[in-house]
PDB file of C-alpha atoms in Angstrom:
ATOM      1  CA  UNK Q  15     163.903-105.826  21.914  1.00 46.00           C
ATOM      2  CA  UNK Q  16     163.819-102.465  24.006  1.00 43.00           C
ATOM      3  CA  UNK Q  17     160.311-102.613  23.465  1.00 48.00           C
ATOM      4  CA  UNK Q  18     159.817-105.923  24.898  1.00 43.00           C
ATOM      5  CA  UNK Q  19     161.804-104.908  27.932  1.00 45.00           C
ATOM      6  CA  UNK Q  20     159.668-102.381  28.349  1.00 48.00           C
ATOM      7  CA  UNK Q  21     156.968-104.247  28.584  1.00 41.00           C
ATOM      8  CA  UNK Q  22     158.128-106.850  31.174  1.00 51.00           C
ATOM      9  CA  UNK Q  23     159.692-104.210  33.708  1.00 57.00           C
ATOM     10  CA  UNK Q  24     156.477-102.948  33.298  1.00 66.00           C
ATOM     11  CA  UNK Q  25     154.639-105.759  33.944  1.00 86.00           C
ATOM     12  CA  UNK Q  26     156.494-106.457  37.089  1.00 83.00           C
ATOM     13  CA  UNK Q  27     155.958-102.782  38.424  1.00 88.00           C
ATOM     14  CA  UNK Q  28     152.452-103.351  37.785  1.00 91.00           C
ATOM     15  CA  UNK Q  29     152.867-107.204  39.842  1.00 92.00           C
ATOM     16  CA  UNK Q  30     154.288-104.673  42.558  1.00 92.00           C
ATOM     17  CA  UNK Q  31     151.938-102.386  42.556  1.00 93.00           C
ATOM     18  CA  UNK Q  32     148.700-105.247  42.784  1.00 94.00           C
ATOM     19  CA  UNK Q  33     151.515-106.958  45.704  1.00 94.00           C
ATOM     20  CA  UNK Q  34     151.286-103.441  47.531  1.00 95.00           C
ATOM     21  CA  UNK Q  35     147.372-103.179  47.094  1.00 96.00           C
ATOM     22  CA  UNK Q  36     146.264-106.333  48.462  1.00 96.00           C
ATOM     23  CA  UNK Q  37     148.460-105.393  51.758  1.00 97.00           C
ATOM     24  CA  UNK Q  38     146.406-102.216  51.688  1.00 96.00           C
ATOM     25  CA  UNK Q  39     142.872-104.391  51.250  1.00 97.00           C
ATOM     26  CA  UNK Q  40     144.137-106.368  54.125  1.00 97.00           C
ATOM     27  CA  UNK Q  41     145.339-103.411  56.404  1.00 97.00           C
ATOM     28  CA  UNK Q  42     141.837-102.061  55.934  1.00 96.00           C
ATOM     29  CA  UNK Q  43     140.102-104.908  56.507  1.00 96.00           C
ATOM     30  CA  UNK Q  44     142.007-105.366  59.689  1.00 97.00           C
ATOM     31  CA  UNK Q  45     141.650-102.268  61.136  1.00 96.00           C
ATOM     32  CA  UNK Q  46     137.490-102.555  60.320  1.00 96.00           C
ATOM     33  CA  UNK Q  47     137.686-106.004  61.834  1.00 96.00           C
ATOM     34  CA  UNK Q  48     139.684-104.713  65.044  1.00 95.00           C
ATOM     35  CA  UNK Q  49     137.677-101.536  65.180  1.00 95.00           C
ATOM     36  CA  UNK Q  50     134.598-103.230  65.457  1.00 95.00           C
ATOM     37  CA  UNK Q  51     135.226-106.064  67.469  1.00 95.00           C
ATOM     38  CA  UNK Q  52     135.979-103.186  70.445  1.00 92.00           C
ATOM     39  CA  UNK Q  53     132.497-101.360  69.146  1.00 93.00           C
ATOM     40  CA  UNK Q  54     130.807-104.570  70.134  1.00 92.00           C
ATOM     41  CA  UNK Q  55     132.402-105.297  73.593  1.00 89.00           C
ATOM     42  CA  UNK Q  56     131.645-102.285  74.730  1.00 86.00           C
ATOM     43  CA  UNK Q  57     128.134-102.301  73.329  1.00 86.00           C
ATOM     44  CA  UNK Q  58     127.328-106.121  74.174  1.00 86.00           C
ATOM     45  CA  UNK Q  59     126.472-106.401  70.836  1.00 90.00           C
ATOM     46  CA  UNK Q  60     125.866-110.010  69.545  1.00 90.00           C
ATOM     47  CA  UNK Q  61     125.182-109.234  66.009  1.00 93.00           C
ATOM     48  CA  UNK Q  62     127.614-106.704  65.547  1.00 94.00           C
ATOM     49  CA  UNK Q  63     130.095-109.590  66.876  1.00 93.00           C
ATOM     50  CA  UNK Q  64     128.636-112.142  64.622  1.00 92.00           C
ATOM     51  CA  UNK Q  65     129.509-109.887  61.544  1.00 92.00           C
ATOM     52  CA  UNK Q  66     132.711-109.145  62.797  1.00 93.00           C
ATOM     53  CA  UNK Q  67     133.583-112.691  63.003  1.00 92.00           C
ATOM     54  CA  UNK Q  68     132.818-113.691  59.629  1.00 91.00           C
ATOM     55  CA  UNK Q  69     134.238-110.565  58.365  1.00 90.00           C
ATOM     56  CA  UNK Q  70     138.240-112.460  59.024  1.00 91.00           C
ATOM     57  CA  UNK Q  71     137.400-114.753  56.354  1.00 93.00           C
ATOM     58  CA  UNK Q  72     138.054-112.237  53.328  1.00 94.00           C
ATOM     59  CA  UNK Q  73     141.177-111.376  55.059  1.00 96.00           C
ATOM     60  CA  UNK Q  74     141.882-114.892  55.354  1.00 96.00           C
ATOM     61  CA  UNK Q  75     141.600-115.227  51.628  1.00 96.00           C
ATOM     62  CA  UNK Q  76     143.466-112.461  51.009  1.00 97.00           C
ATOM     63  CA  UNK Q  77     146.899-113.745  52.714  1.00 97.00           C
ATOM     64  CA  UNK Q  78     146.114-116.969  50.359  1.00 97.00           C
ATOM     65  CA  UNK Q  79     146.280-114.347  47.297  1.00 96.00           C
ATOM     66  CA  UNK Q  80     149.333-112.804  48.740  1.00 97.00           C
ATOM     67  CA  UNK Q  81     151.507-115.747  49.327  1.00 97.00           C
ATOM     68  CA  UNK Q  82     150.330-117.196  46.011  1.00 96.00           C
ATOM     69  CA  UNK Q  83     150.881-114.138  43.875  1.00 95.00           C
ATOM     70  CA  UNK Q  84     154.635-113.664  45.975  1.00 95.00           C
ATOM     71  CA  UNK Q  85     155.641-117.311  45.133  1.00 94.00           C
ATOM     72  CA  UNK Q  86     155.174-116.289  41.517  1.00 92.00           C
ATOM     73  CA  UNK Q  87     157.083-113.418  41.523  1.00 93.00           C
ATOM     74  CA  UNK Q  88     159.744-115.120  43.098  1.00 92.00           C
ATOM     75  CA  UNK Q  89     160.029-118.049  40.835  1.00 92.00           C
ATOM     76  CA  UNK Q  90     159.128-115.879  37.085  1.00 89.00           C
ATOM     77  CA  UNK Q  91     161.203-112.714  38.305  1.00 84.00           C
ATOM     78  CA  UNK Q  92     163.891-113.817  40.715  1.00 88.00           C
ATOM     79  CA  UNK Q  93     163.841-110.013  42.143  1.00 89.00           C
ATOM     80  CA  UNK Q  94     167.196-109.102  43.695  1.00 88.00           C
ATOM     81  CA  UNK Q  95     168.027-106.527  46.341  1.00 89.00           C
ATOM     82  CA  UNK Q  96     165.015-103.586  46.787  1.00 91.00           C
ATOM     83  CA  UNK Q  97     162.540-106.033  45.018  1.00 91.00           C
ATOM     84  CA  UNK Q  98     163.225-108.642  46.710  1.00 93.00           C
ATOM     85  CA  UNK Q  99     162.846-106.936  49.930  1.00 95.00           C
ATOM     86  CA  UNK Q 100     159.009-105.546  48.703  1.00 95.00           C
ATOM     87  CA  UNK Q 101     157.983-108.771  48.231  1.00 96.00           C
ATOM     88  CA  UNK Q 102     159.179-110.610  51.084  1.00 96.00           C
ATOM     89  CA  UNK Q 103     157.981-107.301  52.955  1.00 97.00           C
ATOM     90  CA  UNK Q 104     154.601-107.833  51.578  1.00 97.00           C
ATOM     91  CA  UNK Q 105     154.499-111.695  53.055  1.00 97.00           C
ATOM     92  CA  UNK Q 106     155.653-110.893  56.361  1.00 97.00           C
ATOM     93  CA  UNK Q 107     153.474-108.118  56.342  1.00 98.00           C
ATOM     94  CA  UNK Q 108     150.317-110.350  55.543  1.00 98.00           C
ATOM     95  CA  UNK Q 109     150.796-113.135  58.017  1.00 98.00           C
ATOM     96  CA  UNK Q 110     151.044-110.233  60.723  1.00 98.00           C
ATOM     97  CA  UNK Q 111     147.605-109.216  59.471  1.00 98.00           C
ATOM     98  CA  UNK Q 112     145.827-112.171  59.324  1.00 97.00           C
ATOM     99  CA  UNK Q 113     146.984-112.810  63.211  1.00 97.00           C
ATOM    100  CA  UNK Q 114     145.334-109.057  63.866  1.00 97.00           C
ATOM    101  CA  UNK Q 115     142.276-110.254  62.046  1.00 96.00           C
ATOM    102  CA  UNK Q 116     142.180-113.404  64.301  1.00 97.00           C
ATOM    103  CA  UNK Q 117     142.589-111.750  67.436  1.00 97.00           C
ATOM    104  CA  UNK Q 118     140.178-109.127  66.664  1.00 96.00           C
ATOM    105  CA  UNK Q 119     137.669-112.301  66.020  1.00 95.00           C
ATOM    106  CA  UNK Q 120     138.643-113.579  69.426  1.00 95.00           C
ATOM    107  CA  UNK Q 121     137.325-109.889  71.425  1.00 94.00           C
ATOM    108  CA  UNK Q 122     134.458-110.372  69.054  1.00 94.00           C
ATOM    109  CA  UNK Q 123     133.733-113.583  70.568  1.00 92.00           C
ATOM    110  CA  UNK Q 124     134.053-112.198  73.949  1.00 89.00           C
ATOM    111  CA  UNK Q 125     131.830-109.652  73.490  1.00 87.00           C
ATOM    112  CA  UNK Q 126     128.946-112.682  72.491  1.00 86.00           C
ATOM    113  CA  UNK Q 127     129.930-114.833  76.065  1.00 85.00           C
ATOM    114  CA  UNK Q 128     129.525-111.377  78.327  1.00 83.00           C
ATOM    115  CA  UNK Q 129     126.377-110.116  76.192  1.00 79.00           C
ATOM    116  CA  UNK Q 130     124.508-110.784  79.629  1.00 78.00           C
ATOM    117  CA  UNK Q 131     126.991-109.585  82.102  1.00 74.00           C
ATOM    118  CA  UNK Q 132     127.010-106.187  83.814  1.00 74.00           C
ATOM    119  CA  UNK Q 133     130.316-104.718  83.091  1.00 71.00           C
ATOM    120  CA  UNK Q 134     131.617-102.447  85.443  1.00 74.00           C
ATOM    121  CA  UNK Q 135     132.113 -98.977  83.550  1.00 78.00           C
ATOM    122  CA  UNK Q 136     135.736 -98.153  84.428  1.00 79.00           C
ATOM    123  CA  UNK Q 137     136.972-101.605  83.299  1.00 80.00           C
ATOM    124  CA  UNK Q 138     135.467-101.199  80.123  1.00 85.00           C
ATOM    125  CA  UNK Q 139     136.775 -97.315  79.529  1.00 87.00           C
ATOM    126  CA  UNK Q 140     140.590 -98.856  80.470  1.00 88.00           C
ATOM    127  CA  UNK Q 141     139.872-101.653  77.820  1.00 91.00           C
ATOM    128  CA  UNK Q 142     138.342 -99.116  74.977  1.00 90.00           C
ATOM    129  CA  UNK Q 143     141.443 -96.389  75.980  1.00 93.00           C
ATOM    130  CA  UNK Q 144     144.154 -99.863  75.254  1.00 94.00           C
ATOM    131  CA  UNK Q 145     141.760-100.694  71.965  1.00 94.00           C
ATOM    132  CA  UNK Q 146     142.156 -97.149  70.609  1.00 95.00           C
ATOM    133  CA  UNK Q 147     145.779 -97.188  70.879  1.00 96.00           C
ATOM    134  CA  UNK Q 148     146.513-100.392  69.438  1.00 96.00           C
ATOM    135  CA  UNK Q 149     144.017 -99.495  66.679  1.00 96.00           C
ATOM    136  CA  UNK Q 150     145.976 -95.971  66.245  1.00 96.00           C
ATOM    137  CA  UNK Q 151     149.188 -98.220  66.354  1.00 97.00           C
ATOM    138  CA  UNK Q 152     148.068-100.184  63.398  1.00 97.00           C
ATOM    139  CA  UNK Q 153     146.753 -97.410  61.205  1.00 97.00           C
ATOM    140  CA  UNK Q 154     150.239 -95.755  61.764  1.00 97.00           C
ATOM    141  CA  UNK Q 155     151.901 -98.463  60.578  1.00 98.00           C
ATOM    142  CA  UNK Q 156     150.185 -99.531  57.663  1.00 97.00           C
ATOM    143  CA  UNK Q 157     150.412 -95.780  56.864  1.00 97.00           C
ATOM    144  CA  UNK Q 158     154.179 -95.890  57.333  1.00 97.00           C
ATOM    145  CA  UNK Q 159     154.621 -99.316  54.470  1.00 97.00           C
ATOM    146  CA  UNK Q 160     152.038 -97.350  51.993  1.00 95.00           C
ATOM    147  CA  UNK Q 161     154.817 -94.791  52.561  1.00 96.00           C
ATOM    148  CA  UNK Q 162     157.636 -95.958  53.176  1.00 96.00           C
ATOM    149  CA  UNK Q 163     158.413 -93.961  55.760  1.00 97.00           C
ATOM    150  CA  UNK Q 164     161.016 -95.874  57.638  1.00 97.00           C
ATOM    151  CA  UNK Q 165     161.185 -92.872  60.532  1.00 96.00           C
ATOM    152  CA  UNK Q 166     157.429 -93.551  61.197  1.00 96.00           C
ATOM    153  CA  UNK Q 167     156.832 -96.742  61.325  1.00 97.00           C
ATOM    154  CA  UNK Q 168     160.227 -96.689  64.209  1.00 95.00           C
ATOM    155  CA  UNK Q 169     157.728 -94.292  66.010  1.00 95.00           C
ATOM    156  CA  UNK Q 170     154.974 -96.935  65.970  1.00 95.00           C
ATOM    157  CA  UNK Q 171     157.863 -99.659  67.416  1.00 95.00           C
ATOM    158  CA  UNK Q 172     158.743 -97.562  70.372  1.00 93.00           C
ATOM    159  CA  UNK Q 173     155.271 -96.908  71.755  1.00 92.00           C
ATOM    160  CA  UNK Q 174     154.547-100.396  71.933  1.00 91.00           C
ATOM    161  CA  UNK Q 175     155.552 -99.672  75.197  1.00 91.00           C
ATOM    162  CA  UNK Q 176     152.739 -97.952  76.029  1.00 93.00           C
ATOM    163  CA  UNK Q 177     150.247-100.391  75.247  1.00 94.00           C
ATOM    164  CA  UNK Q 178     151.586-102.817  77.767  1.00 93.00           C
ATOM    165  CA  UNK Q 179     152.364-100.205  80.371  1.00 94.00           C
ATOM    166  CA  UNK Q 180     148.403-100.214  80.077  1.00 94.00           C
ATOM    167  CA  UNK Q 181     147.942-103.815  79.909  1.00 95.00           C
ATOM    168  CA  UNK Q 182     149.553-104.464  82.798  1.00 94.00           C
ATOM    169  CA  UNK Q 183     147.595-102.032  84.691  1.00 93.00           C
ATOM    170  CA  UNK Q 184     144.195-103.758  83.487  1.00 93.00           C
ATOM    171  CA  UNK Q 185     145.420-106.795  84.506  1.00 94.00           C
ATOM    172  CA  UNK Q 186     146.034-105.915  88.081  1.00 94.00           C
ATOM    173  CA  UNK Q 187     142.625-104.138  88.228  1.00 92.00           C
ATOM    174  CA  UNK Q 188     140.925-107.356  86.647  1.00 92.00           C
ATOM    175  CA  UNK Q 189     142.618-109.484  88.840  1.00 92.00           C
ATOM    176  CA  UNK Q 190     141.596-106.826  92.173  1.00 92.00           C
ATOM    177  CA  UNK Q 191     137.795-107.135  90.775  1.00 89.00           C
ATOM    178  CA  UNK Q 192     137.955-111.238  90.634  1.00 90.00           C
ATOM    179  CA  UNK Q 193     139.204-111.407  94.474  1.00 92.00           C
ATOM    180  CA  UNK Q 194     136.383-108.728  95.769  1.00 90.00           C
ATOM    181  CA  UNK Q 195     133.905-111.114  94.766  1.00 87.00           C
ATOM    182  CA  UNK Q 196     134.369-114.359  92.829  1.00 88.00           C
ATOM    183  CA  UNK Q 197     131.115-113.624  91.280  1.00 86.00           C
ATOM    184  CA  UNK Q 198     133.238-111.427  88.880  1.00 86.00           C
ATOM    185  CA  UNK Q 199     135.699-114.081  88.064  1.00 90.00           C
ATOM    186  CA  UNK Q 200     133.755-115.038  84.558  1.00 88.00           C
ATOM    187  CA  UNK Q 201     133.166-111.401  83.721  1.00 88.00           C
ATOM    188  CA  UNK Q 202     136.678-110.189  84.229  1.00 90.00           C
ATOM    189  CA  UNK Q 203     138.393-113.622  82.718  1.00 92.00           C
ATOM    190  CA  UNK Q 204     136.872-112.716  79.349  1.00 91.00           C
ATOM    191  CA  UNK Q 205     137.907-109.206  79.329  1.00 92.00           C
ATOM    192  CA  UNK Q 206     141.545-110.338  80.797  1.00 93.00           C
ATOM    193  CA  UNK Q 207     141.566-112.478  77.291  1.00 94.00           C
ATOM    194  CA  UNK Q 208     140.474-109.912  75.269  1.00 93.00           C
ATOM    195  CA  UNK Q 209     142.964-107.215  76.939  1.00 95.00           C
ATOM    196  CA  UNK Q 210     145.417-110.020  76.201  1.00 96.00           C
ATOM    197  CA  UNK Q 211     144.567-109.957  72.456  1.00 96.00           C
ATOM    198  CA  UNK Q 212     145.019-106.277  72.005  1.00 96.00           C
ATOM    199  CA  UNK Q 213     148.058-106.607  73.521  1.00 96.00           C
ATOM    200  CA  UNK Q 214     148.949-108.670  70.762  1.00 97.00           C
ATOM    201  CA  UNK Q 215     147.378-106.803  68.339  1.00 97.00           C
ATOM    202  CA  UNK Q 216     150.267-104.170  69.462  1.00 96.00           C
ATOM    203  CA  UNK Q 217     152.745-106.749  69.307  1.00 96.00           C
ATOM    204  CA  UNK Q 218     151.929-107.798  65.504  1.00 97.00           C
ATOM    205  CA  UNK Q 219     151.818-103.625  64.746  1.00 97.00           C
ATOM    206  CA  UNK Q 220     155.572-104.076  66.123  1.00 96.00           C
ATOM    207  CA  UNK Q 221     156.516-106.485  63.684  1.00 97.00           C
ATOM    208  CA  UNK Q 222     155.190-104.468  60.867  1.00 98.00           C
ATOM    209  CA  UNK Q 223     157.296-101.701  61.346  1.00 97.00           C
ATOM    210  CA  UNK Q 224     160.468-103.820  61.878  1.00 97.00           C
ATOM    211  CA  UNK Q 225     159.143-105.055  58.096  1.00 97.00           C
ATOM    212  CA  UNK Q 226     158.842-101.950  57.083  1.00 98.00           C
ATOM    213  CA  UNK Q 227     162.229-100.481  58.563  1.00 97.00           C
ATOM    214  CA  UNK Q 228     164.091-102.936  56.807  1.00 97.00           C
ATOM    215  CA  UNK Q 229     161.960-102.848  53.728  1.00 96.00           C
ATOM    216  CA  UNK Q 230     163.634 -99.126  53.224  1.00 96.00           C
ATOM    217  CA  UNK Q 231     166.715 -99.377  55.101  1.00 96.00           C
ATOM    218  CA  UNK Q 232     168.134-102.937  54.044  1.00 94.00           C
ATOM    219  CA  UNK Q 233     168.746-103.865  57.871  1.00 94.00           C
ATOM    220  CA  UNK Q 234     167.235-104.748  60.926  1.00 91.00           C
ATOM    221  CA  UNK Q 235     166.588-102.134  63.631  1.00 90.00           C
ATOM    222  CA  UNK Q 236     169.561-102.216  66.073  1.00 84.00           C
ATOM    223  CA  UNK Q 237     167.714-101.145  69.361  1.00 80.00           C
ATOM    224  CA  UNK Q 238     166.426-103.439  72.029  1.00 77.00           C
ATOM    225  CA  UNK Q 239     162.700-103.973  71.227  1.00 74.00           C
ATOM    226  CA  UNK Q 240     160.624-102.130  73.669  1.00 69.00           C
ATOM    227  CA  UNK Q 241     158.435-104.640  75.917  1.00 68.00           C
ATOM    228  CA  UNK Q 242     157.047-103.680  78.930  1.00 59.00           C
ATOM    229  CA  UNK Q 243     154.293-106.594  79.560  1.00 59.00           C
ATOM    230  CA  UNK Q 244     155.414-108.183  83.379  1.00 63.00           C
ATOM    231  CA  UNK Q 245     152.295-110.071  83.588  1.00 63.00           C
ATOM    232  CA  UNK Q 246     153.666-113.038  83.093  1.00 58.00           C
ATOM    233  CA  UNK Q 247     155.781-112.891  86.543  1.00 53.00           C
ATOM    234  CA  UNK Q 248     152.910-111.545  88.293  1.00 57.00           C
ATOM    235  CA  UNK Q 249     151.892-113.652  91.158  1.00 58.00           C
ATOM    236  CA  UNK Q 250     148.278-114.752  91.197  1.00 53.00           C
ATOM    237  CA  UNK Q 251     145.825-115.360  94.503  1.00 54.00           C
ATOM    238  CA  UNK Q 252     142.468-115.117  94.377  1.00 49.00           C
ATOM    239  CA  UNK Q 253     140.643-115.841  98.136  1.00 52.00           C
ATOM    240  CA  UNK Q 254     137.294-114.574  99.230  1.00 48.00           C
ATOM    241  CA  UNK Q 255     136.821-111.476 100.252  1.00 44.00           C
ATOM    242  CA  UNK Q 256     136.125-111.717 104.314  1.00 43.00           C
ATOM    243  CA  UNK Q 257     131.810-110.960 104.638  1.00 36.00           C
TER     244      UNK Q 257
END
């Protein structure tokens, strides 16, 4: 009988364990999705976009595994407490990641509509600085659940501050390049979307370490969450520049 018991707790640490690399498969995938969907904006590069794009399916498919294998474990092991928390950790923790890998497949779709555009350089050096950070941001995080290190993935919640201070800088400078000359105004719409989605991207790396925060601590992180993106009360006029 101990035997047998054995074998079962076992079994579910190895269930775990497959739970916890899957997330990992995903994070990675995710960050090589992210990473080069920035490489190929800044390059124009259409086939380096095209790649990146299909690359979201496999992460795609991976959630699918996820939930699948969670529901499972829920309804064969009926985890209490600590387990519970891993695995309901683990499905949060996926959908966050598949929204990543779809908003890094939206800047690689930007990067194919302004292939043919000139891009002025210190736009683009504003948008790679904001893509390195939320990139670094994710990495931290999915560092911090591999961990469980509670203490850095708060560190990864607070900076999201950081990323919006700089979105909402890009933003006004996008919006002072479409009212110079309305010849911009496709140009700079694109990259306003795609600074948009790595805002998000920062947003979703937020999440994660409120998952992973209460994954080790039991409880939800008391502080106000840091947000710092006033672009949606920013007034908008765009008139031609006087000739």
């Amino acid at each position: 009988m101990e035997q047998q018991h054995e074998h079962i707790v076992r079994s579910y640490e190895e269930e775990l364990a497959l739970l916890n690399n899957k997330i990992a498969k995903m994070g990675g995938l995710a960050e090589k999705v992210l990473g080069q969907s920035f490489e190929a904006l800044e390059r124009r590069d259409p086939d380096l976009a095209a790649a990146t794009i299909n690359e979201d399916e496999e992460i795609d498919e991976l959630q699918r595994e996820i939930e699948e294998q969670a529901v499972l474990m829920i309804a064969r092991r009926q985890p209490m407490a600590y387990d519970l928390r891993q695995i309901m950790a683990a499905l949060r923790i996926s959908a966050d990641l598949e929204r990543i890998g779809d908003l890094g497949k939206n800047i690689a779709k930007r990067a194919v509509a302004v292939v043919t555009e000139q891009q002025p350089k210190q736009l683009m050096l504003g948008l790679k600085h904001m893509g390195e950070l939320a990139l670094g941001q994710l990495k931290d995080v999915l560092d911090a659940f591999i961990e469980r290190d509670a203490d850095r993935a708060l560190g990864v919640w607070y900076k999201d501050e950081e990323i919006d201070a700089m979105y909402n800088s890009l933003f006004r400078e996008l919006l002072t390049y479409m009212m110079e000359d309305p010849r911009n105004i496709g140009l700079c719409t694109h990259l306003l979307f795609g600074a948009k989605n790595i805002e998000r991207v920062g947003d979703h790396a937020t999440n994660i370490a409120e998952t992973v925060y209460y994954l080790v601590h039991g409880r939800a992180i008391t502080d106000q969450r840091p947000k710092g993106d006033t672009t949606s009360s920013t007034p908008v006029s765009l008139k031609r520049s006087a000739v």
